[in-house]
CSV table of C-alpha atoms and ligand atoms in Angstrom, one decimal:
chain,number,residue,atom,x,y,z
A,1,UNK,CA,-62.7,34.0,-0.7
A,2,UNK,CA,-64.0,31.6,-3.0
A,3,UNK,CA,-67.7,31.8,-5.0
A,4,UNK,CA,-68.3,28.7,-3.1
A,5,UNK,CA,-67.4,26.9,-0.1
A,6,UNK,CA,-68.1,23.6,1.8
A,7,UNK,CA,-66.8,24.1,5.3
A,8,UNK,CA,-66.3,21.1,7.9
A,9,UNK,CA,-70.1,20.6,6.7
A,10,UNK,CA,-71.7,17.3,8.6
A,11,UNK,CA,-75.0,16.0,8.6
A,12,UNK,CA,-75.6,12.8,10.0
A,13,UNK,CA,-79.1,11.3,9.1
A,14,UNK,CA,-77.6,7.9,11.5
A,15,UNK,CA,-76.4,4.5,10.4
A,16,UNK,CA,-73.0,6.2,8.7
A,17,UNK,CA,-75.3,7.9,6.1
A,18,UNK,CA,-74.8,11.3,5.7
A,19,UNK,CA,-71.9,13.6,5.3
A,20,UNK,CA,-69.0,14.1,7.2
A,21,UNK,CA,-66.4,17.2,7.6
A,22,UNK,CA,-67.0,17.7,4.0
A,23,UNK,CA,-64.8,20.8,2.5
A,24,UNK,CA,-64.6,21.9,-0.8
A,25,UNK,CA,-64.3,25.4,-2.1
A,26,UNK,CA,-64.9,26.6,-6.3
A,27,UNK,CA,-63.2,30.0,-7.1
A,28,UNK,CA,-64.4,32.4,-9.5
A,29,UNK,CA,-64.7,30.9,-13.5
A,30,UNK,CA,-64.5,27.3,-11.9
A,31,UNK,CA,-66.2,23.8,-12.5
A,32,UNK,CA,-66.0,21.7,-9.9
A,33,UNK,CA,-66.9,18.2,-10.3
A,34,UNK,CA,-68.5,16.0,-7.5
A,35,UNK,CA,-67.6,12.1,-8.2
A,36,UNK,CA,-69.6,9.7,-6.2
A,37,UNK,CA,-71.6,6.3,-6.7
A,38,UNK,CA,-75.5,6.6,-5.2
A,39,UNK,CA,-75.8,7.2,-1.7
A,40,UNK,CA,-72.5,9.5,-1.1
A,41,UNK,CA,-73.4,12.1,0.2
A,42,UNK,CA,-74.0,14.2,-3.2
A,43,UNK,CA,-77.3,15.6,-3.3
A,44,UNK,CA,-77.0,16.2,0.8
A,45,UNK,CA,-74.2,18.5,0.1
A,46,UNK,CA,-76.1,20.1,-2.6
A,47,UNK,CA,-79.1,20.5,-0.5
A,48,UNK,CA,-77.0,22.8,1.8
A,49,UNK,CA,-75.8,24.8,-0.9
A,50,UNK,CA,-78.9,25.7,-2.1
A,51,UNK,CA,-80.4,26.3,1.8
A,52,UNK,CA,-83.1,23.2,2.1
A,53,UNK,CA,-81.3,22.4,5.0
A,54,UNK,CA,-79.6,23.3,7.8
A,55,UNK,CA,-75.9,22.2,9.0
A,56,UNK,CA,-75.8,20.2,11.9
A,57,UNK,CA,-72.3,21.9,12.0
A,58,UNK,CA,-69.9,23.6,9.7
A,59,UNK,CA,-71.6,25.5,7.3
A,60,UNK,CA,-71.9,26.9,3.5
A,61,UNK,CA,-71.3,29.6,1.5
A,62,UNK,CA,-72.0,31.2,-1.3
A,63,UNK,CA,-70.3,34.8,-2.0
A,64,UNK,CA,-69.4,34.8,1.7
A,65,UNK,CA,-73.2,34.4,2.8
A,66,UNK,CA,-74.2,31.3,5.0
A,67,UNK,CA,-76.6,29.6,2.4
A,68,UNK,CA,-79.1,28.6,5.2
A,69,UNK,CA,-79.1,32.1,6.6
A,70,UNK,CA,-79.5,33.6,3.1
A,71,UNK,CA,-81.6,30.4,1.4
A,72,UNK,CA,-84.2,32.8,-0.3
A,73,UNK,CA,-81.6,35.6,-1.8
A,74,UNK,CA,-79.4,32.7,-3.3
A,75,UNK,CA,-82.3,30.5,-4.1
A,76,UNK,CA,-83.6,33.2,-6.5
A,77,UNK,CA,-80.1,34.0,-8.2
A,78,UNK,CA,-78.2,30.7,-8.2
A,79,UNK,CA,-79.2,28.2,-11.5
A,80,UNK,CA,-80.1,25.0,-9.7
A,81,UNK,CA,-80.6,21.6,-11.3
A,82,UNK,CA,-82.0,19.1,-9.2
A,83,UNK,CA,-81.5,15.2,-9.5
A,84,UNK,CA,-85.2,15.0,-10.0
A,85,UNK,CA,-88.3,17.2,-10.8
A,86,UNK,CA,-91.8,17.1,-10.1
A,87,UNK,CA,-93.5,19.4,-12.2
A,88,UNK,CA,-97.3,20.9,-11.8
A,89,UNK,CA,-99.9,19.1,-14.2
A,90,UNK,CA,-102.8,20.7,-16.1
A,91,UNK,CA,-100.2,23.0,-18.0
A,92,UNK,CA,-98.0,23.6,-21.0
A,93,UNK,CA,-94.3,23.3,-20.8
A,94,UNK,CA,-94.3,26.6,-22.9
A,95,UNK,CA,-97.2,27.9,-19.5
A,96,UNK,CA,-94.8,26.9,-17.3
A,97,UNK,CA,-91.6,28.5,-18.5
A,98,UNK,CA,-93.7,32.1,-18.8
A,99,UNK,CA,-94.3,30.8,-15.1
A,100,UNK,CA,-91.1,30.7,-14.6
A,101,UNK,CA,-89.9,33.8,-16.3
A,102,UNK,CA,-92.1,35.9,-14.3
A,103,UNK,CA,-90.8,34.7,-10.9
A,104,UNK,CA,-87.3,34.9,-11.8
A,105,UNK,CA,-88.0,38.8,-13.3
A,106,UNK,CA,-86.9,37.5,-16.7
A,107,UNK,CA,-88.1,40.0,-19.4
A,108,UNK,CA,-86.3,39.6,-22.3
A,109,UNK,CA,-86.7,35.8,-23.8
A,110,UNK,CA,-83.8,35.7,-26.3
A,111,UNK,CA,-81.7,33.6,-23.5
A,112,UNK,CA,-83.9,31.3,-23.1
A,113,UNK,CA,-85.0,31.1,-27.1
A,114,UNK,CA,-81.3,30.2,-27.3
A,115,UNK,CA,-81.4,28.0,-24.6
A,116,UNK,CA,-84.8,26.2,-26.3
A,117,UNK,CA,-82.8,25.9,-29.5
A,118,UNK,CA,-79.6,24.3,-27.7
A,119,UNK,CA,-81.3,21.6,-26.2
A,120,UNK,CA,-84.0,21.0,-28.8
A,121,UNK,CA,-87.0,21.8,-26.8
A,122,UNK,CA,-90.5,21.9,-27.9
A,123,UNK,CA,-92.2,23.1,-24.8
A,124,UNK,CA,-95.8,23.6,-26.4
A,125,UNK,CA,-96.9,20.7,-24.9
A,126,UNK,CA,-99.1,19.3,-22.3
A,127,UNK,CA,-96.3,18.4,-19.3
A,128,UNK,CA,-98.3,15.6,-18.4
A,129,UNK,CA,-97.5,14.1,-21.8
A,130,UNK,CA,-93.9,14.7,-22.1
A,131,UNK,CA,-91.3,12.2,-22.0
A,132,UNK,CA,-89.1,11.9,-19.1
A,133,UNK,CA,-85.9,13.3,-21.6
A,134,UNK,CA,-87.9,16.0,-22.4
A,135,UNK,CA,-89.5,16.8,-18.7
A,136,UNK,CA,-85.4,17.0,-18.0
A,137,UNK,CA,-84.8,19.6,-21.0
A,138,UNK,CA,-87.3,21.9,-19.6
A,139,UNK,CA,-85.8,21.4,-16.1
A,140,UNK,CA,-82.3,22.3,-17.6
A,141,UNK,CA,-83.6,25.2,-19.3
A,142,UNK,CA,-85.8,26.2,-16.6
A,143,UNK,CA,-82.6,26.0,-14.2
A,144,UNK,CA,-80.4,28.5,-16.8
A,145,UNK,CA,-83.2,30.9,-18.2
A,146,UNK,CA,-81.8,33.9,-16.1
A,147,UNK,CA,-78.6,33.4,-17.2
A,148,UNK,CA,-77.2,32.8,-13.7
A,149,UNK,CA,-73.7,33.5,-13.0
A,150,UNK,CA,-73.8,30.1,-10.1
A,151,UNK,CA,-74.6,27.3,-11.4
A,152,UNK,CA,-75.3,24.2,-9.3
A,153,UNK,CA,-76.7,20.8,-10.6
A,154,UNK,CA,-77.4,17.5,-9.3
A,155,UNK,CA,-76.1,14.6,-11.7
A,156,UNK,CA,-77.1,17.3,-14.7
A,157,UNK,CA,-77.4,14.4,-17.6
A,158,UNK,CA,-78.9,11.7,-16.0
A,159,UNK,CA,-82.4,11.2,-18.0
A,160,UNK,CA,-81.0,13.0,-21.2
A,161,UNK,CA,-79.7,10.4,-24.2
A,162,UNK,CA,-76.1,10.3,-25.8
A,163,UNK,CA,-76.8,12.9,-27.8
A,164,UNK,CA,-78.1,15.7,-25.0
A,165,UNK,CA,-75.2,14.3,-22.6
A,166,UNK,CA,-72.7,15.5,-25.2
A,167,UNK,CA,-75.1,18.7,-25.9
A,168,UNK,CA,-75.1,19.1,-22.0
A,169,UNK,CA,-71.3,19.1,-21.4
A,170,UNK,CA,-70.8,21.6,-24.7
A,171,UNK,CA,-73.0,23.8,-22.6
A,172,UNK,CA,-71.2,23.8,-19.9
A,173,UNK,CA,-67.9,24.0,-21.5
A,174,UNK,CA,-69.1,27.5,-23.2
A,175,UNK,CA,-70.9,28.7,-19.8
A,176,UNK,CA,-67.0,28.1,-18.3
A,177,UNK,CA,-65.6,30.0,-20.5
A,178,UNK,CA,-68.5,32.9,-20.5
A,179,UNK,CA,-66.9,32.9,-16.6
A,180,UNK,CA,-69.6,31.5,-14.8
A,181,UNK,CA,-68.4,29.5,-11.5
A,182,UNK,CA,-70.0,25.9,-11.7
A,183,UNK,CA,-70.4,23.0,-9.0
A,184,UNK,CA,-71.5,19.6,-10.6
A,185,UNK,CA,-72.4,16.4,-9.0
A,186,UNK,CA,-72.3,13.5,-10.9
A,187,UNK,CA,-71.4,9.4,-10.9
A,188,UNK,CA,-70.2,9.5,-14.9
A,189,UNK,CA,-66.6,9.9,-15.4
A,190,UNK,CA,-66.7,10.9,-18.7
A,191,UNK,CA,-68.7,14.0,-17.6
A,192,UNK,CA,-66.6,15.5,-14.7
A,193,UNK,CA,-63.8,14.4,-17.1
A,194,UNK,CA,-65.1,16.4,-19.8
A,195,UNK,CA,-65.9,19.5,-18.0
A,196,UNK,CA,-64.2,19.9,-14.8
A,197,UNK,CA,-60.9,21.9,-13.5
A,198,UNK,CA,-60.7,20.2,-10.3
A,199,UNK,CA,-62.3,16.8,-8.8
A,200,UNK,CA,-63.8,16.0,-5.5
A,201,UNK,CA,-64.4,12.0,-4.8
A,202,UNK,CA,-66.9,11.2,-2.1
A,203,UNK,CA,-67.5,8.2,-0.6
A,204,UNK,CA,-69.8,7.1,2.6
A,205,UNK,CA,-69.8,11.0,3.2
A,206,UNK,CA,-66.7,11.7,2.9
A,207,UNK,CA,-64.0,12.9,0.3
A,208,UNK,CA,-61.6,10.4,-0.1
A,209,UNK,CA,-59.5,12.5,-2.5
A,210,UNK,CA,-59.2,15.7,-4.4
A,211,UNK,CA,-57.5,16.4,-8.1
A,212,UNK,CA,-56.8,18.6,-10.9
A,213,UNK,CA,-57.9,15.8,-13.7
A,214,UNK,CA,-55.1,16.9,-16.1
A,215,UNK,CA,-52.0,16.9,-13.2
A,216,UNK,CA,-53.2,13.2,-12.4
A,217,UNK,CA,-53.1,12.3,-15.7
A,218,UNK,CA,-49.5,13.6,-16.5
A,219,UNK,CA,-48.2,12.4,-13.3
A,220,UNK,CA,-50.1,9.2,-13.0
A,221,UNK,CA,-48.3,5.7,-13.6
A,222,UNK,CA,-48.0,5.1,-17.7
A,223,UNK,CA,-48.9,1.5,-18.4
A,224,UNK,CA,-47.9,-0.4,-21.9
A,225,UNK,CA,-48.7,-3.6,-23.0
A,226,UNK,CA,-45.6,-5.4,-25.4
A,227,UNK,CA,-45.9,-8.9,-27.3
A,228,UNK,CA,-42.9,-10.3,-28.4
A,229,UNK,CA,-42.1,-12.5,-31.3
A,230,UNK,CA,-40.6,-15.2,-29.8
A,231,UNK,CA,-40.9,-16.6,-26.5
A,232,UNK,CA,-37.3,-16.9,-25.5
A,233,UNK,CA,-36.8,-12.8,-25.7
A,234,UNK,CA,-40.7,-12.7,-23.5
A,235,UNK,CA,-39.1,-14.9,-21.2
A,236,UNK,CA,-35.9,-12.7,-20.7
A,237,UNK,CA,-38.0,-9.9,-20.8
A,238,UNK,CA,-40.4,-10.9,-17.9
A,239,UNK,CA,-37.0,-12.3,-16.0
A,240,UNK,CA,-36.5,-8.3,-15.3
A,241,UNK,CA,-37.7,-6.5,-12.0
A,242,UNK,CA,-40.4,-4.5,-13.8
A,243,UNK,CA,-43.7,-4.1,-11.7
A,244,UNK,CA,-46.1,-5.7,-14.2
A,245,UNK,CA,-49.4,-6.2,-14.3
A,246,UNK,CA,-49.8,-8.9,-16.1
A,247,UNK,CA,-48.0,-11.8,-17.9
A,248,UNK,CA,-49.6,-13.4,-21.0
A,249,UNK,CA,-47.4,-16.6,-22.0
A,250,UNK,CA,-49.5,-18.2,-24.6
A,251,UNK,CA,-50.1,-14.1,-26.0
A,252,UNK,CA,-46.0,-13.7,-25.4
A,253,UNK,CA,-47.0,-10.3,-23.4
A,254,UNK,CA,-46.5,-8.2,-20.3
A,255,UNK,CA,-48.4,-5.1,-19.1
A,256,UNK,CA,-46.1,-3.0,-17.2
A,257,UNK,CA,-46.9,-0.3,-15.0
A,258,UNK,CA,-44.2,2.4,-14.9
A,259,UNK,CA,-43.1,5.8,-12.8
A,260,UNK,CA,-42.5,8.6,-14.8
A,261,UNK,CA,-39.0,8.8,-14.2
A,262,UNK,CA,-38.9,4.8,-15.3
A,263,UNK,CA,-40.1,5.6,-19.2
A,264,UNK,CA,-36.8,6.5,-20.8
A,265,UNK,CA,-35.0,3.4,-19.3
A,266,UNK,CA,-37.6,1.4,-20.1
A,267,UNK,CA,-37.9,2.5,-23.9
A,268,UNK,CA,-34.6,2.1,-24.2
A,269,UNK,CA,-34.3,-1.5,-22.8
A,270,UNK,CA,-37.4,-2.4,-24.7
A,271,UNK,CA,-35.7,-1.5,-27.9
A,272,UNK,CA,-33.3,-4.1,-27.6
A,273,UNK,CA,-36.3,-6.5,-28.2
A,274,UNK,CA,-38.3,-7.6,-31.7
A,275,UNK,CA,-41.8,-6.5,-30.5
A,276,UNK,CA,-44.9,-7.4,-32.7
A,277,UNK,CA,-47.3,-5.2,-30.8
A,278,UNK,CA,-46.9,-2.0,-28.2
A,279,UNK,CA,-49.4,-0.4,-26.7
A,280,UNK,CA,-50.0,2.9,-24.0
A,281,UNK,CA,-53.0,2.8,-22.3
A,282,UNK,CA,-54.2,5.9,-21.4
A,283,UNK,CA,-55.3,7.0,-17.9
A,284,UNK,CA,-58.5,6.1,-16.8
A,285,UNK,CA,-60.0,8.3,-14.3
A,286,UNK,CA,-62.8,5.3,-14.2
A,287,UNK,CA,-59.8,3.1,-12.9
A,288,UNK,CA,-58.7,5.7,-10.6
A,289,UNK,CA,-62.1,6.3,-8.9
A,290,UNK,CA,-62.5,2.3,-9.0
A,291,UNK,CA,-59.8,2.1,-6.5
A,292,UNK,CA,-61.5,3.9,-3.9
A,293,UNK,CA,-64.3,1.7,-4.1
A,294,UNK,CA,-61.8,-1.1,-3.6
A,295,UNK,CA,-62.8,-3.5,-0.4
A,296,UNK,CA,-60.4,-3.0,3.0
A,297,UNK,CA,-58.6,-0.3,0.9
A,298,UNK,CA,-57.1,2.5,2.8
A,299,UNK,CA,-56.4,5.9,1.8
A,300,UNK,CA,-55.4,9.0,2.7
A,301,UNK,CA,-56.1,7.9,6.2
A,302,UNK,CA,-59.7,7.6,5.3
A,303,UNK,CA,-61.5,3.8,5.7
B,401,ATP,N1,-83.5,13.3,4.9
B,401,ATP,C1,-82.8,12.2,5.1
B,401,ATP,N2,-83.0,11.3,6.1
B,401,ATP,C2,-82.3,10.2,6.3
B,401,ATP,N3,-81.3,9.8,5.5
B,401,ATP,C3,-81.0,10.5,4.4
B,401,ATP,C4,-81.7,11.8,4.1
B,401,ATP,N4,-81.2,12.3,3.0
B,401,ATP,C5,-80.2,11.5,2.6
B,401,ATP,N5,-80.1,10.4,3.5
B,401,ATP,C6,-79.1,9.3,3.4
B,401,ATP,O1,-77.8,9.9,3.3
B,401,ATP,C7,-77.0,9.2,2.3
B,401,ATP,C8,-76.5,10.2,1.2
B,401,ATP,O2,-77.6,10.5,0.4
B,401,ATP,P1,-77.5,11.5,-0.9
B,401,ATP,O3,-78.9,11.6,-1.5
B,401,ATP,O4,-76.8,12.7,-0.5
B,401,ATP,O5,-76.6,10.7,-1.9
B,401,ATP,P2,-76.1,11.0,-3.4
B,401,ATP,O6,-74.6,10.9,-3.4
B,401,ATP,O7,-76.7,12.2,-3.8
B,401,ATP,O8,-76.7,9.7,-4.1
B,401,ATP,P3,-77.9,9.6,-5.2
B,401,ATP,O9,-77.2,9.7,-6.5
B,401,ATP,O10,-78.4,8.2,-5.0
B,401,ATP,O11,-78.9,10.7,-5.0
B,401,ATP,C9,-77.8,8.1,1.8
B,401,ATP,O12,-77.5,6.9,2.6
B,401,ATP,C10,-79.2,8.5,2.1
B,401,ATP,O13,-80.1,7.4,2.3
């Protein structure tokens, strides 16, 4: 059994919005990452995990409990981010975190004083006159002062600057390796890049593909870009059944896209050549999730 898991959930809200048979499942000591543009389905999946709504069928789990059935118990234990915060006016950031200290049964502050001190948080001020960045500091640290062992955020780093992003994913990096099991929605690639163990892309509600970031970057195709000297050895070059990608004659370059098994050959024939410039361009996952997004594009099965 996995901390948490996504079963055959569907919700349809009409019009193809929604989610459909969504399934995803994060073991023990796990960030999962949930890649998806606005509108996908995100925050809907989220919102059954945390019990704010109810399956229309398939259901949710977290540490084999249905999430609706046990929305209160998990609701009180889980660290949940939401994609947006309204908070109470008329009090102190530092008023509300006692606030919310007290609910959660939090007695001893040093957590949170370390979590105040991570994310550079003043919160002895009015809440009305806070910043957005900030009002989304004292949301993450209002999400993590208990120190829970779940932790499930909506888009985590949008409203936070450059800085806090890179802060936020440190943060989450160190909470992985203290064990704690992590489900993250997000559209930045860079994040779920960063942080993640395994990848979920959703798209009109459904998940369009599922990946462990580092095995699709060692098996995915290797492109290199080559400019030649002169133009007679580009021409002889792009005379060969390579699959490029593109052909440059006034540059005298090719990008080709290669197979793993296609490298050694390749190297080897390319060394025959007087080459001015070579070039490997690393994966992308931006490229990869950019395909999905691709008009008429069919995959998996899934349109
Ligand atoms: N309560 C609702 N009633 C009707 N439609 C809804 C409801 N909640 C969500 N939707 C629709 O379901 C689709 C998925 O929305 P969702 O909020 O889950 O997307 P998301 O991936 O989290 O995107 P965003 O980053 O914009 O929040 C959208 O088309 C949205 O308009």
């Amino acid at each position: 059994m996995s901390v948490i898991e996504v079963n055959k959930l569907t919700k349809d809200y009409g019009h193809g919005r929604g989610v459909f048979d969504v399934s995803a499942h994060v073991d023990e000591g796990e960030c999962f990452g949930f890649l998806g543009p606005n509108g996908a389905g995100k925050s809907t999946t989220i919102r059954h995990l945390m019990g704010f709504s109810k399956p229309q069928s398939g259901k949710t789990t977290i540490n084999g409990n249905d999430c609706w059935d046990y929305s209160a118990e998990l609701q009180h234990e889980v660290g949940y981010l939401p994609g947006e915060i309204a908070l109470p006016d008329g009090m102190t950031g530092t008023q509300f975190l006692e606030m919310q200290k007290k609910m959660r049964g939090v007695t001893d502050a040093s957590y949170l004083n370390t979590l105040l001190k991570k994310f550079e948080l003043n919160p002895n001020i009015g809440l009305k006159q806070m910043s957005l960045g900030t009002k989304r500091k004292l949301a993450v640290v209002t999400a993590f002062l208990h120190d829970p062992e779940i932790l499930i955020l909506d888009e985590p780093t949008s409203g936070l600057d450059p800085i806090m992003q890179e802060i936020f994913i440190e943060y989450i990096l160190e909470e992985k390796k203290r064990g704690k099991t992590i489900f993250l929605s997000s559209h930045i690639f860079h994040e779920v890049d960063a942080s993640c163990d395994r990848i979920a892309i959703i798209r009109d509600g459904k998940i369009v593909s599922e990946f462990d970031p580092e095995v699709l970057k060692r098996e995915s195709d290797k492109i290199y870009r080559v400019t030649f000297q002169d133009k007679k050895q580009w021409q002889d070059f792009t005379g060969h059944h390579y699959h490029f990608t593109s052909i440059n004659e006034r540059k005298l370059r090719a990008r080709i896209q290669l197979k793993k098994s296609e490298i050694t050959p390749f190297l080897a024939d390319i060394s025959q050549y007087h080459v001015s410039d070579f070039t490997e361009f690393p994966f992308s996952l931006e490229d990869y999730f950019m395909q999905f997004y691709h008009e008429d594009k069919v995959f998996e099965g899934v349109k």
